[in-house]
């Protein structure tokens, strides 16, 4: 049996939702992670400090008493976001970061930003006082092919923001393309990127081959194998600009298995097992700790966690539990298409 001990990880991008789903999914994250940045795309979205504080309390109530966990709250950026309110929310510690969704890019993004120029005064204030900007990096133009939307966003929008405000701390979230790995690697020092386990594990064949697989549908959509390889490369080689943000995004089974299924992969349950296996397959286990426990903290100017976790490789591969129950409904748990031998010691 092989064993590794590493600093307890953080998940820099989660969707906890609200109410019954929140109660079911929060423990799946708090079991293994010390901190998470919590996305604000509820209906209605979290746009005020008061909403963020109340939402944080609902999350805290759902944390099992055995787990210690710090939810870091975000505000949903709109063209109406008030600079002064944002400033005080950050200074009071009510919010940790701000999330930019291009309007219509993904689940619950209707109130997002249509014109980047309109939010530049807010981004200037964020630069001044050090609020991180988290970006869903896809354009929404109908003419742009869904597989090109990240690349076009980088060329048309991100590059503009980075050039106007080189000091702004930016996370390009859940990157999916080789172009994103190159842009971030070569970009401003304050620019970093998060990567999900499902984009490291699968390419776009996993949505379409052998029948349509709605549970592998997420945004940004899975890409070609060359892109998956590029993501794996930056995650597994010592590049401090890339770190884990699972983008765990639960939707009820009926909403996924539908004529118009929701985008999002719920992956928190076996995330660490899957990542350990991916890194092991690349002979890169020594780099796992940087990717899941160190690089993100560095980008956000936080200390790494004091606690440790142990990962164990057994001779028998894991049997994945298929669903998480939410009362009498279900959420599909993400499962990769390769055997996984690693688990977290309890
Ligand atoms: C996320 C969700 O469901 O909230 N969906 C997804 O496919 N990733 C939103 C997001 O992060 O894009
Ligand atoms: Zn997300």
GROMACS .gro file of C-alpha atoms and ligand atoms in nm:
model
  359
    1UNK     CA    1   0.000   0.000   0.000
    2UNK     CA    2   0.127   0.344  -0.094
    3UNK     CA    3   0.052   0.653   0.116
    4UNK     CA    4   0.114   1.025   0.082
    5UNK     CA    5   0.058   1.300   0.336
    6UNK     CA    6  -0.012   1.650   0.207
    7UNK     CA    7  -0.134   1.987   0.331
    8UNK     CA    8  -0.514   1.994   0.350
    9UNK     CA    9  -0.646   2.129   0.019
   10UNK     CA   10  -0.880   2.415  -0.070
   11UNK     CA   11  -1.139   2.430  -0.345
   12UNK     CA   12  -1.127   2.772  -0.507
   13UNK     CA   13  -1.456   2.740  -0.702
   14UNK     CA   14  -1.774   2.573  -0.570
   15UNK     CA   15  -2.148   2.600  -0.624
   16UNK     CA   16  -2.336   2.516  -0.305
   17UNK     CA   17  -2.681   2.631  -0.429
   18UNK     CA   18  -2.936   2.683  -0.149
   19UNK     CA   19  -3.200   2.513   0.072
   20UNK     CA   20  -3.220   2.132   0.044
   21UNK     CA   21  -2.945   2.096  -0.218
   22UNK     CA   22  -2.713   2.311  -0.006
   23UNK     CA   23  -2.768   2.087   0.297
   24UNK     CA   24  -2.685   1.779   0.092
   25UNK     CA   25  -2.376   1.906  -0.092
   26UNK     CA   26  -2.193   2.117   0.169
   27UNK     CA   27  -2.065   1.812   0.366
   28UNK     CA   28  -1.928   1.659   0.043
   29UNK     CA   29  -1.689   1.956   0.021
   30UNK     CA   30  -1.618   2.017   0.392
   31UNK     CA   31  -1.514   1.652   0.445
   32UNK     CA   32  -1.188   1.708   0.257
   33UNK     CA   33  -1.139   2.080   0.197
   34UNK     CA   34  -1.050   2.356   0.444
   35UNK     CA   35  -1.173   2.657   0.244
   36UNK     CA   36  -1.377   2.728  -0.067
   37UNK     CA   37  -1.465   3.027  -0.275
   38UNK     CA   38  -1.844   3.010  -0.304
   39UNK     CA   39  -2.006   3.118  -0.630
   40UNK     CA   40  -2.290   3.373  -0.617
   41UNK     CA   41  -2.507   3.250  -0.908
   42UNK     CA   42  -2.820   3.179  -0.706
   43UNK     CA   43  -3.165   3.294  -0.821
   44UNK     CA   44  -3.171   3.581  -0.740
   45UNK     CA   45  -2.792   3.627  -0.750
   46UNK     CA   46  -2.586   3.742  -0.450
   47UNK     CA   47  -2.535   4.110  -0.531
   48UNK     CA   48  -2.524   4.270  -0.185
   49UNK     CA   49  -2.314   4.234   0.124
   50UNK     CA   50  -2.629   4.150   0.323
   51UNK     CA   51  -2.721   3.865   0.088
   52UNK     CA   52  -2.365   3.730   0.104
   53UNK     CA   53  -2.367   3.736   0.485
   54UNK     CA   54  -2.703   3.560   0.508
   55UNK     CA   55  -2.596   3.302   0.250
   56UNK     CA   56  -2.275   3.240   0.445
   57UNK     CA   57  -2.482   3.168   0.759
   58UNK     CA   58  -2.693   2.913   0.571
   59UNK     CA   59  -2.376   2.743   0.450
   60UNK     CA   60  -2.224   2.743   0.799
   61UNK     CA   61  -2.538   2.578   0.937
   62UNK     CA   62  -2.491   2.292   0.690
   63UNK     CA   63  -2.129   2.217   0.791
   64UNK     CA   64  -2.110   1.894   0.995
   65UNK     CA   65  -1.982   1.960   1.350
   66UNK     CA   66  -1.687   1.728   1.281
   67UNK     CA   67  -1.554   1.951   1.000
   68UNK     CA   68  -1.375   2.284   1.014
   69UNK     CA   69  -1.444   2.486   0.704
   70UNK     CA   70  -1.424   2.847   0.593
   71UNK     CA   71  -1.659   2.957   0.312
   72UNK     CA   72  -1.521   3.261   0.127
   73UNK     CA   73  -1.805   3.461  -0.020
   74UNK     CA   74  -1.831   3.634  -0.358
   75UNK     CA   75  -2.047   3.905  -0.507
   76UNK     CA   76  -2.206   3.872  -0.848
   77UNK     CA   77  -2.083   4.160  -1.063
   78UNK     CA   78  -2.348   4.349  -1.261
   79UNK     CA   79  -2.337   4.668  -1.459
   80UNK     CA   80  -2.507   4.829  -1.158
   81UNK     CA   81  -2.258   4.716  -0.890
   82UNK     CA   82  -2.190   5.010  -0.658
   83UNK     CA   83  -1.820   5.089  -0.601
   84UNK     CA   84  -1.863   5.217  -0.246
   85UNK     CA   85  -2.080   4.929  -0.131
   86UNK     CA   86  -1.828   4.689  -0.279
   87UNK     CA   87  -1.544   4.863  -0.098
   88UNK     CA   88  -1.713   4.841   0.241
   89UNK     CA   89  -1.824   4.479   0.186
   90UNK     CA   90  -1.461   4.385   0.122
   91UNK     CA   91  -1.321   4.593   0.407
   92UNK     CA   92  -1.574   4.438   0.653
   93UNK     CA   93  -1.468   4.092   0.540
   94UNK     CA   94  -1.820   4.014   0.412
   95UNK     CA   95  -1.687   3.924   0.071
   96UNK     CA   96  -1.361   3.777  -0.052
   97UNK     CA   97  -1.389   3.824  -0.428
   98UNK     CA   98  -1.613   3.934  -0.714
   99UNK     CA   99  -1.741   3.708  -0.992
  100UNK     CA  100  -1.782   3.823  -1.351
  101UNK     CA  101  -2.029   3.628  -1.562
  102UNK     CA  102  -2.076   3.750  -1.918
  103UNK     CA  103  -2.458   3.779  -1.946
  104UNK     CA  104  -2.602   3.449  -2.066
  105UNK     CA  105  -2.275   3.252  -2.052
  106UNK     CA  106  -2.387   2.981  -1.810
  107UNK     CA  107  -2.633   2.868  -1.538
  108UNK     CA  108  -2.806   3.171  -1.377
  109UNK     CA  109  -2.598   3.434  -1.553
  110UNK     CA  110  -2.881   3.648  -1.692
  111UNK     CA  111  -2.792   3.941  -1.465
  112UNK     CA  112  -2.429   3.927  -1.579
  113UNK     CA  113  -2.222   4.181  -1.767
  114UNK     CA  114  -2.300   4.273  -2.130
  115UNK     CA  115  -2.045   4.549  -2.180
  116UNK     CA  116  -1.705   4.521  -2.009
  117UNK     CA  117  -1.648   4.897  -2.051
  118UNK     CA  118  -1.940   4.964  -1.814
  119UNK     CA  119  -1.768   4.779  -1.528
  120UNK     CA  120  -1.422   4.934  -1.571
  121UNK     CA  121  -1.472   5.192  -1.290
  122UNK     CA  122  -1.558   4.906  -1.050
  123UNK     CA  123  -1.257   4.704  -1.167
  124UNK     CA  124  -1.037   5.009  -1.101
  125UNK     CA  125  -1.156   5.022  -0.740
  126UNK     CA  126  -1.099   4.648  -0.706
  127UNK     CA  127  -0.744   4.696  -0.833
  128UNK     CA  128  -0.683   4.975  -0.580
  129UNK     CA  129  -0.799   4.784  -0.275
  130UNK     CA  130  -0.699   4.434  -0.384
  131UNK     CA  131  -1.031   4.253  -0.446
  132UNK     CA  132  -0.976   3.948  -0.670
  133UNK     CA  133  -1.180   3.927  -0.990
  134UNK     CA  134  -1.298   3.576  -1.083
  135UNK     CA  135  -1.395   3.541  -1.447
  136UNK     CA  136  -1.616   3.298  -1.635
  137UNK     CA  137  -1.416   3.338  -1.955
  138UNK     CA  138  -1.651   3.273  -2.244
  139UNK     CA  139  -1.810   3.508  -2.496
  140UNK     CA  140  -2.181   3.464  -2.554
  141UNK     CA  141  -2.217   3.581  -2.916
  142UNK     CA  142  -2.444   3.347  -3.110
  143UNK     CA  143  -2.204   3.346  -3.407
  144UNK     CA  144  -1.915   3.207  -3.202
  145UNK     CA  145  -1.895   2.828  -3.193
  146UNK     CA  146  -1.937   2.688  -2.841
  147UNK     CA  147  -1.593   2.520  -2.860
  148UNK     CA  148  -1.424   2.855  -2.943
  149UNK     CA  149  -1.592   3.074  -2.684
  150UNK     CA  150  -1.308   3.064  -2.430
  151UNK     CA  151  -1.037   3.147  -2.683
  152UNK     CA  152  -1.241   3.435  -2.827
  153UNK     CA  153  -1.306   3.569  -2.475
  154UNK     CA  154  -0.933   3.572  -2.405
  155UNK     CA  155  -0.856   3.757  -2.729
  156UNK     CA  156  -1.142   4.006  -2.714
  157UNK     CA  157  -1.212   4.068  -2.344
  158UNK     CA  158  -0.952   3.928  -2.106
  159UNK     CA  159  -0.658   4.075  -2.292
  160UNK     CA  160  -0.825   4.418  -2.277
  161UNK     CA  161  -0.880   4.394  -1.898
  162UNK     CA  162  -0.525   4.266  -1.837
  163UNK     CA  163  -0.373   4.548  -2.041
  164UNK     CA  164  -0.590   4.820  -1.883
  165UNK     CA  165  -0.541   4.693  -1.527
  166UNK     CA  166  -0.221   4.488  -1.501
  167UNK     CA  167  -0.229   4.510  -1.119
  168UNK     CA  168  -0.578   4.358  -1.086
  169UNK     CA  169  -0.568   4.011  -0.928
  170UNK     CA  170  -0.756   3.791  -1.177
  171UNK     CA  171  -0.853   3.425  -1.182
  172UNK     CA  172  -0.956   3.291  -1.519
  173UNK     CA  173  -1.188   3.020  -1.390
  174UNK     CA  174  -1.219   2.659  -1.503
  175UNK     CA  175  -0.992   2.692  -1.806
  176UNK     CA  176  -1.039   2.435  -2.080
  177UNK     CA  177  -0.800   2.517  -2.365
  178UNK     CA  178  -0.435   2.512  -2.457
  179UNK     CA  179  -0.472   2.880  -2.551
  180UNK     CA  180  -0.578   2.960  -2.194
  181UNK     CA  181  -0.280   2.774  -2.047
  182UNK     CA  182  -0.047   2.976  -2.272
  183UNK     CA  183  -0.215   3.312  -2.212
  184UNK     CA  184  -0.207   3.267  -1.834
  185UNK     CA  185   0.149   3.127  -1.825
  186UNK     CA  186   0.283   3.419  -2.024
  187UNK     CA  187   0.048   3.683  -1.880
  188UNK     CA  188   0.061   3.932  -1.592
  189UNK     CA  189   0.198   3.808  -1.264
  190UNK     CA  190  -0.145   3.870  -1.101
  191UNK     CA  191  -0.324   3.652  -1.354
  192UNK     CA  192  -0.382   3.287  -1.256
  193UNK     CA  193  -0.626   3.012  -1.353
  194UNK     CA  194  -0.831   2.741  -1.188
  195UNK     CA  195  -0.879   2.395  -1.340
  196UNK     CA  196  -1.151   2.138  -1.268
  197UNK     CA  197  -1.103   1.763  -1.217
  198UNK     CA  198  -1.344   1.682  -1.500
  199UNK     CA  199  -1.153   1.892  -1.754
  200UNK     CA  200  -0.834   1.711  -1.648
  201UNK     CA  201  -1.003   1.370  -1.672
  202UNK     CA  202  -1.216   1.386  -1.988
  203UNK     CA  203  -1.220   1.522  -2.340
  204UNK     CA  204  -1.528   1.607  -2.548
  205UNK     CA  205  -1.572   1.249  -2.669
  206UNK     CA  206  -1.707   1.179  -2.321
  207UNK     CA  207  -2.014   1.388  -2.401
  208UNK     CA  208  -2.096   1.239  -2.741
  209UNK     CA  209  -1.944   0.897  -2.813
  210UNK     CA  210  -2.172   0.594  -2.766
  211UNK     CA  211  -2.473   0.817  -2.694
  212UNK     CA  212  -2.527   1.158  -2.539
  213UNK     CA  213  -2.393   1.187  -2.181
  214UNK     CA  214  -2.569   1.479  -2.013
  215UNK     CA  215  -2.376   1.432  -1.688
  216UNK     CA  216  -2.052   1.528  -1.865
  217UNK     CA  217  -2.206   1.846  -2.002
  218UNK     CA  218  -2.073   2.158  -1.833
  219UNK     CA  219  -1.959   2.506  -1.926
  220UNK     CA  220  -1.708   2.579  -2.055
  221UNK     CA  221  -1.776   2.261  -2.252
  222UNK     CA  222  -1.516   1.978  -2.256
  223UNK     CA  223  -1.267   2.023  -2.541
  224UNK     CA  224  -1.042   1.809  -2.765
  225UNK     CA  225  -0.773   1.579  -2.624
  226UNK     CA  226  -0.490   1.825  -2.709
  227UNK     CA  227  -0.652   2.074  -2.473
  228UNK     CA  228  -0.695   1.819  -2.194
  229UNK     CA  229  -0.326   1.733  -2.233
  230UNK     CA  230  -0.229   2.099  -2.209
  231UNK     CA  231  -0.430   2.137  -1.887
  232UNK     CA  232  -0.272   1.824  -1.740
  233UNK     CA  233   0.070   1.957  -1.827
  234UNK     CA  234   0.033   2.287  -1.644
  235UNK     CA  235  -0.138   2.121  -1.346
  236UNK     CA  236   0.128   1.855  -1.302
  237UNK     CA  237   0.442   2.060  -1.365
  238UNK     CA  238   0.545   2.313  -1.103
  239UNK     CA  239   0.361   2.614  -1.244
  240UNK     CA  240   0.231   2.826  -0.953
  241UNK     CA  241  -0.028   3.001  -1.170
  242UNK     CA  242  -0.260   2.697  -1.190
  243UNK     CA  243  -0.466   2.550  -0.907
  244UNK     CA  244  -0.775   2.348  -0.829
  245UNK     CA  245  -1.121   2.501  -0.855
  246UNK     CA  246  -1.355   2.204  -0.887
  247UNK     CA  247  -1.653   2.402  -1.024
  248UNK     CA  248  -1.861   2.134  -0.853
  249UNK     CA  249  -2.206   2.232  -0.981
  250UNK     CA  250  -2.494   2.014  -0.859
  251UNK     CA  251  -2.818   1.986  -1.055
  252UNK     CA  252  -3.100   1.742  -0.980
  253UNK     CA  253  -3.113   1.433  -1.204
  254UNK     CA  254  -3.432   1.549  -1.380
  255UNK     CA  255  -3.271   1.880  -1.469
  256UNK     CA  256  -2.967   1.707  -1.622
  257UNK     CA  257  -3.146   1.421  -1.799
  258UNK     CA  258  -3.374   1.645  -1.997
  259UNK     CA  259  -3.444   1.769  -2.351
  260UNK     CA  260  -3.262   2.086  -2.245
  261UNK     CA  261  -3.030   1.970  -1.971
  262UNK     CA  262  -2.848   2.204  -1.730
  263UNK     CA  263  -2.472   2.259  -1.751
  264UNK     CA  264  -2.269   2.146  -1.451
  265UNK     CA  265  -2.081   1.849  -1.307
  266UNK     CA  266  -2.113   1.756  -0.940
  267UNK     CA  267  -1.767   1.629  -0.855
  268UNK     CA  268  -1.682   1.705  -0.490
  269UNK     CA  269  -1.736   1.354  -0.350
  270UNK     CA  270  -1.442   1.177  -0.520
  271UNK     CA  271  -1.247   1.482  -0.636
  272UNK     CA  272  -0.928   1.411  -0.442
  273UNK     CA  273  -0.925   1.041  -0.534
  274UNK     CA  274  -0.962   1.126  -0.902
  275UNK     CA  275  -0.690   1.392  -0.892
  276UNK     CA  276  -0.447   1.166  -0.707
  277UNK     CA  277  -0.505   0.900  -0.973
  278UNK     CA  278  -0.457   1.148  -1.259
  279UNK     CA  279  -0.132   1.277  -1.107
  280UNK     CA  280  -0.017   0.919  -1.034
  281UNK     CA  281  -0.088   0.822  -1.398
  282UNK     CA  282   0.138   1.112  -1.504
  283UNK     CA  283   0.408   1.016  -1.250
  284UNK     CA  284   0.347   1.355  -1.092
  285UNK     CA  285   0.226   1.276  -0.739
  286UNK     CA  286   0.492   1.506  -0.585
  287UNK     CA  287   0.324   1.800  -0.763
  288UNK     CA  288  -0.028   1.725  -0.632
  289UNK     CA  289   0.018   1.929  -0.315
  290UNK     CA  290   0.113   2.241  -0.511
  291UNK     CA  291  -0.193   2.213  -0.731
  292UNK     CA  292  -0.453   2.143  -0.463
  293UNK     CA  293  -0.307   2.296  -0.145
  294UNK     CA  294  -0.049   2.566  -0.221
  295UNK     CA  295  -0.080   2.753  -0.551
  296UNK     CA  296  -0.431   2.888  -0.490
  297UNK     CA  297  -0.345   3.016  -0.143
  298UNK     CA  298  -0.041   3.192  -0.289
  299UNK     CA  299  -0.248   3.361  -0.561
  300UNK     CA  300  -0.503   3.482  -0.304
  301UNK     CA  301  -0.233   3.593  -0.056
  302UNK     CA  302  -0.348   3.349   0.212
  303UNK     CA  303  -0.148   3.115   0.434
  304UNK     CA  304  -0.159   2.749   0.340
  305UNK     CA  305  -0.363   2.530   0.577
  306UNK     CA  306  -0.199   2.390   0.890
  307UNK     CA  307  -0.381   2.055   0.884
  308UNK     CA  308  -0.271   1.759   0.674
  309UNK     CA  309  -0.456   1.481   0.494
  310UNK     CA  310  -0.339   1.135   0.395
  311UNK     CA  311  -0.411   0.971   0.062
  312UNK     CA  312  -0.388   0.593   0.037
  313UNK     CA  313  -0.352   0.379  -0.274
  314UNK     CA  314  -0.511   0.039  -0.236
  315UNK     CA  315  -0.481  -0.267  -0.458
  316UNK     CA  316  -0.856  -0.267  -0.527
  317UNK     CA  317  -1.006   0.011  -0.731
  318UNK     CA  318  -1.272   0.230  -0.572
  319UNK     CA  319  -1.639   0.155  -0.626
  320UNK     CA  320  -1.807   0.490  -0.680
  321UNK     CA  321  -2.135   0.571  -0.514
  322UNK     CA  322  -2.353   0.681  -0.810
  323UNK     CA  323  -2.584   0.935  -0.651
  324UNK     CA  324  -2.615   1.182  -0.368
  325UNK     CA  325  -2.968   1.185  -0.225
  326UNK     CA  326  -3.157   1.510  -0.175
  327UNK     CA  327  -3.473   1.400   0.007
  328UNK     CA  328  -3.649   1.186  -0.256
  329UNK     CA  329  -3.445   1.327  -0.544
  330UNK     CA  330  -3.091   1.257  -0.665
  331UNK     CA  331  -2.776   1.424  -0.792
  332UNK     CA  332  -2.538   1.223  -1.013
  333UNK     CA  333  -2.185   1.203  -0.869
  334UNK     CA  334  -1.906   1.255  -1.122
  335UNK     CA  335  -1.719   0.940  -1.219
  336UNK     CA  336  -1.425   0.930  -1.463
  337UNK     CA  337  -1.378   0.661  -1.730
  338UNK     CA  338  -1.064   0.510  -1.574
  339UNK     CA  339  -1.008   0.305  -1.257
  340UNK     CA  340  -0.922   0.498  -0.940
  341UNK     CA  341  -0.717   0.337  -0.663
  342UNK     CA  342  -0.662   0.638  -0.434
  343UNK     CA  343  -0.876   0.738  -0.141
  344UNK     CA  344  -0.859   0.986   0.143
  345UNK     CA  345  -0.783   0.828   0.482
  346UNK     CA  346  -1.072   0.904   0.718
  347LIG     C1  347  -2.220   2.615  -1.330
  347LIG     C2  348  -2.351   2.605  -1.255
  347LIG     O1  349  -2.426   2.510  -1.278
  347LIG     O2  350  -2.378   2.692  -1.171
  347LIG     N1  351  -2.226   2.528  -1.444
  347LIG     C3  352  -2.122   2.479  -1.514
  347LIG     O3  353  -2.143   2.408  -1.614
  347LIG     N2  354  -1.998   2.500  -1.479
  347LIG     C4  355  -2.194   2.758  -1.367
  347LIG     C5  356  -2.053   2.783  -1.414
  347LIG     O4  357  -1.959   2.784  -1.337
  347LIG     O5  358  -2.036   2.803  -1.536
  348LIG    ZN1  359  -1.877   2.751  -1.172
   0.00000   0.00000   0.00000
